[in-house]
XYZ file of C-alpha atoms in Angstrom:
275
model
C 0.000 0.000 0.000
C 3.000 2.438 0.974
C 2.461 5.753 2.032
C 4.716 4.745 5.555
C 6.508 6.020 7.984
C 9.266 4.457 10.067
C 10.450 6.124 13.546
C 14.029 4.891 14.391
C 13.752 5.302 18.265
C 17.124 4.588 20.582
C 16.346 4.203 23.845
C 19.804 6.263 25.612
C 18.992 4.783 29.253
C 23.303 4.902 29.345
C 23.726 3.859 33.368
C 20.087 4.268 34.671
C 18.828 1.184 33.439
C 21.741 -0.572 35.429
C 21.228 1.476 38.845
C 16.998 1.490 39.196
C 16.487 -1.725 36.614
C 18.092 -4.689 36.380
C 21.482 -3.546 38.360
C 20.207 -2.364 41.482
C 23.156 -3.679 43.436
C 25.706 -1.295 40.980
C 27.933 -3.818 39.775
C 30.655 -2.032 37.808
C 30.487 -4.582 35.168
C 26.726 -3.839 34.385
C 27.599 -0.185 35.039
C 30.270 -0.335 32.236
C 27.907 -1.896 30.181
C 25.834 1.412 30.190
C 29.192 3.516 29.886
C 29.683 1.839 26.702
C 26.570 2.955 25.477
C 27.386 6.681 25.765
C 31.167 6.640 25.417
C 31.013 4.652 22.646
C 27.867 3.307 20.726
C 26.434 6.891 20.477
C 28.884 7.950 18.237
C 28.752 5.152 16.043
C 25.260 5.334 15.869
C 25.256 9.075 15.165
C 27.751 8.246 12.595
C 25.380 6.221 10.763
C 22.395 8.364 10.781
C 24.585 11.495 9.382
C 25.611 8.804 6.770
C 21.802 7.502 6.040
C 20.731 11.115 6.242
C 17.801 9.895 8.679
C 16.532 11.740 12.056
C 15.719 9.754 14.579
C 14.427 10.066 18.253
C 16.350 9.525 21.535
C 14.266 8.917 24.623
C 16.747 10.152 27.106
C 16.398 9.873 31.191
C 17.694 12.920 33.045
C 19.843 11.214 34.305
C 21.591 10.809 31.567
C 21.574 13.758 30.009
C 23.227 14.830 33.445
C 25.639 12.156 33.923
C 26.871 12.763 29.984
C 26.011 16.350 29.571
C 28.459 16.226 26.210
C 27.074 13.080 24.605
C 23.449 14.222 25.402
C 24.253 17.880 23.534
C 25.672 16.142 20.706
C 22.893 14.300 20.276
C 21.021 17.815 20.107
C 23.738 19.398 17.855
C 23.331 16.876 15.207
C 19.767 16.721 14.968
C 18.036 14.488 16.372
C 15.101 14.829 18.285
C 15.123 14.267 22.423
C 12.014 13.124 24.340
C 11.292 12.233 27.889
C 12.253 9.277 28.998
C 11.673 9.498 33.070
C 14.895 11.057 35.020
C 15.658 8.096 37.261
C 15.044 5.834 34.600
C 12.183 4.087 37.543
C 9.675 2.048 36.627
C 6.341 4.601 37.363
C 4.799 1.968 39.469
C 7.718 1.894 41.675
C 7.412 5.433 43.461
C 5.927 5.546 46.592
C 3.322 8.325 45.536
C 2.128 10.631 42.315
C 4.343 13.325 43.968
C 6.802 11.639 44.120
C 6.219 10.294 40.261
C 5.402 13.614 39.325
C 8.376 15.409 40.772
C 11.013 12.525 38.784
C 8.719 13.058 35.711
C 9.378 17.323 36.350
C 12.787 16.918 37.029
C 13.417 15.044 33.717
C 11.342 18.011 32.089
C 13.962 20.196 33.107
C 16.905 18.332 32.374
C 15.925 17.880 28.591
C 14.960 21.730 28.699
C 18.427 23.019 29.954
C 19.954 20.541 27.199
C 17.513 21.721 24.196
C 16.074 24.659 25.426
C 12.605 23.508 25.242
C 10.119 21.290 27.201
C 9.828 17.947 25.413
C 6.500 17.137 23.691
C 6.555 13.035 24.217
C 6.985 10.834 26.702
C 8.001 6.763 26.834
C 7.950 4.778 30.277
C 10.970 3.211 31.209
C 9.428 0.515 31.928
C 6.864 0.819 29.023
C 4.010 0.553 31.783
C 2.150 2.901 33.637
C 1.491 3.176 37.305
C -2.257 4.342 38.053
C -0.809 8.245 38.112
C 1.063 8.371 34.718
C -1.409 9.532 32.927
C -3.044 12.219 34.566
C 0.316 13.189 35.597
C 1.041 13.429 31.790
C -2.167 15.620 31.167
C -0.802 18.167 33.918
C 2.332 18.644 32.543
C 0.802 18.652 29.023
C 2.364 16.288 27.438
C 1.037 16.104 23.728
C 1.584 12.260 23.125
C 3.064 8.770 24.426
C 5.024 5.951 23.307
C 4.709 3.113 25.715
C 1.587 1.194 24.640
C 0.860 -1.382 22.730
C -3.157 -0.895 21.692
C -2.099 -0.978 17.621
C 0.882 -2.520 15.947
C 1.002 0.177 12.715
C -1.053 2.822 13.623
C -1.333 5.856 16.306
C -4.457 6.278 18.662
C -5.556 8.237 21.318
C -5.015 7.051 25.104
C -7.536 6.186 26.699
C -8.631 6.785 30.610
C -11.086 5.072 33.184
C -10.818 1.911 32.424
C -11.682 -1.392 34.109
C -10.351 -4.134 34.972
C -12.736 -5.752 37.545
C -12.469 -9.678 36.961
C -15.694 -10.154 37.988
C -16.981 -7.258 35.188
C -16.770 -7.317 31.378
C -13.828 -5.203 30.820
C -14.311 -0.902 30.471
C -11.863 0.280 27.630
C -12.267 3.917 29.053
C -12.692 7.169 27.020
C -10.262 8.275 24.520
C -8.084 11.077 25.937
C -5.883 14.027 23.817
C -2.839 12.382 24.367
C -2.155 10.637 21.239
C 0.110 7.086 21.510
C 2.153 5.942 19.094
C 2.533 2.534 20.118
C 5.967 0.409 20.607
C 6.429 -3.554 20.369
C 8.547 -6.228 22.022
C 8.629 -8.258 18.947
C 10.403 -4.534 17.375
C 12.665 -3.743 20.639
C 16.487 -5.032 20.484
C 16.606 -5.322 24.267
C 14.797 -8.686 23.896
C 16.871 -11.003 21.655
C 20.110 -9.532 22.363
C 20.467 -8.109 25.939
C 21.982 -10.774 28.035
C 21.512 -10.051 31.720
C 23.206 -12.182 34.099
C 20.508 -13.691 36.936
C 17.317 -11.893 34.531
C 13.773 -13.767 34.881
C 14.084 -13.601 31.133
C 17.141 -13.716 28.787
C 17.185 -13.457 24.958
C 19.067 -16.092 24.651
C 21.504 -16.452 21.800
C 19.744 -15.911 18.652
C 21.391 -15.501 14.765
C 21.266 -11.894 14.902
C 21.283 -10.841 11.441
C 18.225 -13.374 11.504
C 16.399 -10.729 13.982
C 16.588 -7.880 11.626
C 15.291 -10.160 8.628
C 12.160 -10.672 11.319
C 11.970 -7.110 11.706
C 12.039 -6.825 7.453
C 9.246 -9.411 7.112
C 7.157 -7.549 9.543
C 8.045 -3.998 7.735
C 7.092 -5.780 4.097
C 3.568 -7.336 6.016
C 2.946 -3.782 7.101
C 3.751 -1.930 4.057
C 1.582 -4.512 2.076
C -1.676 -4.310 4.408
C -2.256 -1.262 6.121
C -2.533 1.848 4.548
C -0.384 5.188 5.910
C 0.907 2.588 8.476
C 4.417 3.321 11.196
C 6.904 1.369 11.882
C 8.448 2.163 14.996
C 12.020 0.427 16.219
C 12.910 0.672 19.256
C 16.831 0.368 20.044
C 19.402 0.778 22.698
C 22.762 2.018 22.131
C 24.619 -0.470 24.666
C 22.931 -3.222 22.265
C 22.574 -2.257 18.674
C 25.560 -0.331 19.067
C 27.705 -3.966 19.686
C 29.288 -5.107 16.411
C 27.888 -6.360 14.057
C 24.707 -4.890 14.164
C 24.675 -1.416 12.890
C 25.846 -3.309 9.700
C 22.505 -4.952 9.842
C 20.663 -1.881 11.242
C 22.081 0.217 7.948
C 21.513 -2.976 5.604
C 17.576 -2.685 7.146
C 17.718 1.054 6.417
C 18.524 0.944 2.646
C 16.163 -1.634 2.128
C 13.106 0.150 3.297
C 14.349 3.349 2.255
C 14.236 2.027 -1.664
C 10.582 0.825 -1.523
C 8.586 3.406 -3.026
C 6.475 6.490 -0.832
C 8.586 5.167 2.544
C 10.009 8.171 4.473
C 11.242 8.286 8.168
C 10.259 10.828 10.734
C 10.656 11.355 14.033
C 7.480 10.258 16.074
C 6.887 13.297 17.487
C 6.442 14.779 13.743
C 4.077 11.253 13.487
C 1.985 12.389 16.735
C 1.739 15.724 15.244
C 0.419 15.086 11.833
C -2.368 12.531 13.720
């Protein structure tokens, strides 16, 4: 059908994954592991999108952006567009309280502003989950969309509110809210397959990894083939994609869709924008 958009999204969690995820004992291997994915993926990465001429988004935790002011800017400098990605990098179910949500939410807010000079428009979880404040906390602070959900595969919606889980009840999808979600997929995240984590519920287990990003070109071809104006969001982390091979593959992926005809790629807050 064409007429699609893909949004190459890199998740720049650096450290914060490691200290309030997975690493909560800060082991300095798993700390290093983040270190490499500011010190050194980043640039690769931004290497390649100069080269492929494509924007892309970085969801980037405060804490990030603090604890690699210069990697963070130059992320800015060359284009690309940063969105909220929490500060602490906490899953929102975690705090204790919506203040206490709201105020790491706020201070993330202001670390992207003092980097860009203006208060981000989108927001993903870093958990990709909300806790039962997100929401309205992201209606406050007027956020204009999301990117954490996974209501549609290939196309934006709105969020919806109130709704009902009761076991007992059929099931209240809620009313549709202004906050528009442009929804993200395991099955198009690289954290999955290729993030080994030492002692994890869940591991990705050793997969042929240019075979992952031949999944991830099926899945573009069924999309591009069945739904009309459809997105294509990617989701990937510098500490992973940016491990060699696999921005061979990642480029390789690029050029193919890039040759099929009426295919561009956009940021997703330019995709939340036009919907």
């Amino acid at each position: 059908m064409g007429d699609v958009t893909v949004c190459l999204g890199f998740d720049f969690d650096a450290v914060s994954v490691w200290i309030h995820g997975y690493g909560a004992e800060n082991s300095p291997t798993k700390l290093s592991r983040g270190e490499y994915g500011a010190t050194v993926a980043v640039p690769r990465i931004l290497d390649l999108l100069d080269e492929l001429g494509v924007e892309a988004t970085f969801f980037t935790p405060g804490h990030t952006i603090d604890s690699f002011p210069e990697r963070a800017g130059e992320v800015h400098d060359r284009g690309h567009d940063v969105q909220h990605h929490g500060w602490s990098h906490r899953h929102p179910g975690s705090f204790e309280s919506k203040d206490a949500e709201r105020a790491d939410v706020e201070r993330g807010i202001e670390s992207i502003r003092d980097l860009t000079g203006e208060k981000p428009s989108g927001y993903r979880s870093p958990a990709w989950d909300f806790s039962t404040n997100t929401l309205e906390i992201l209606q406050e602070l007027d956020f204009e969309w999301d990117s954490s959900q996974m209501g549609h595969d290939f196309r934006p919606y709105y969020v919806r509110e109130g709704r009902s889980a009761d076991p007992d009840e059929p099931y209240d999808r809620g009313e549709p809210t202004e906050v528009v979600e442009v929804p993200v997929s395991w099955k198009r995240d690289d954290w999955p397959p290729f993030q080994y984590v030492s002692g994890a519920d869940s591991q990705g287990g050793a997969p042929d990894e240019k075979q992952v990003f031949d999944m991830w070109r099926e899945q573009f071809d069924w999309m591009y083939d069945h739904v009309e104006n459809g997105v294509f969001p990617l989701t990937f982390h510098p500490q992973v994609v940016g491990q060699a091979p696999r921005l061979r593959y990642l480029e390789s992926l690029v050029r193919w869709m890039r040759e099929k005809p009426d295919v561009e790629f956009a940021t997703i807050d330019s995709v939340a924008q036009r919907f």
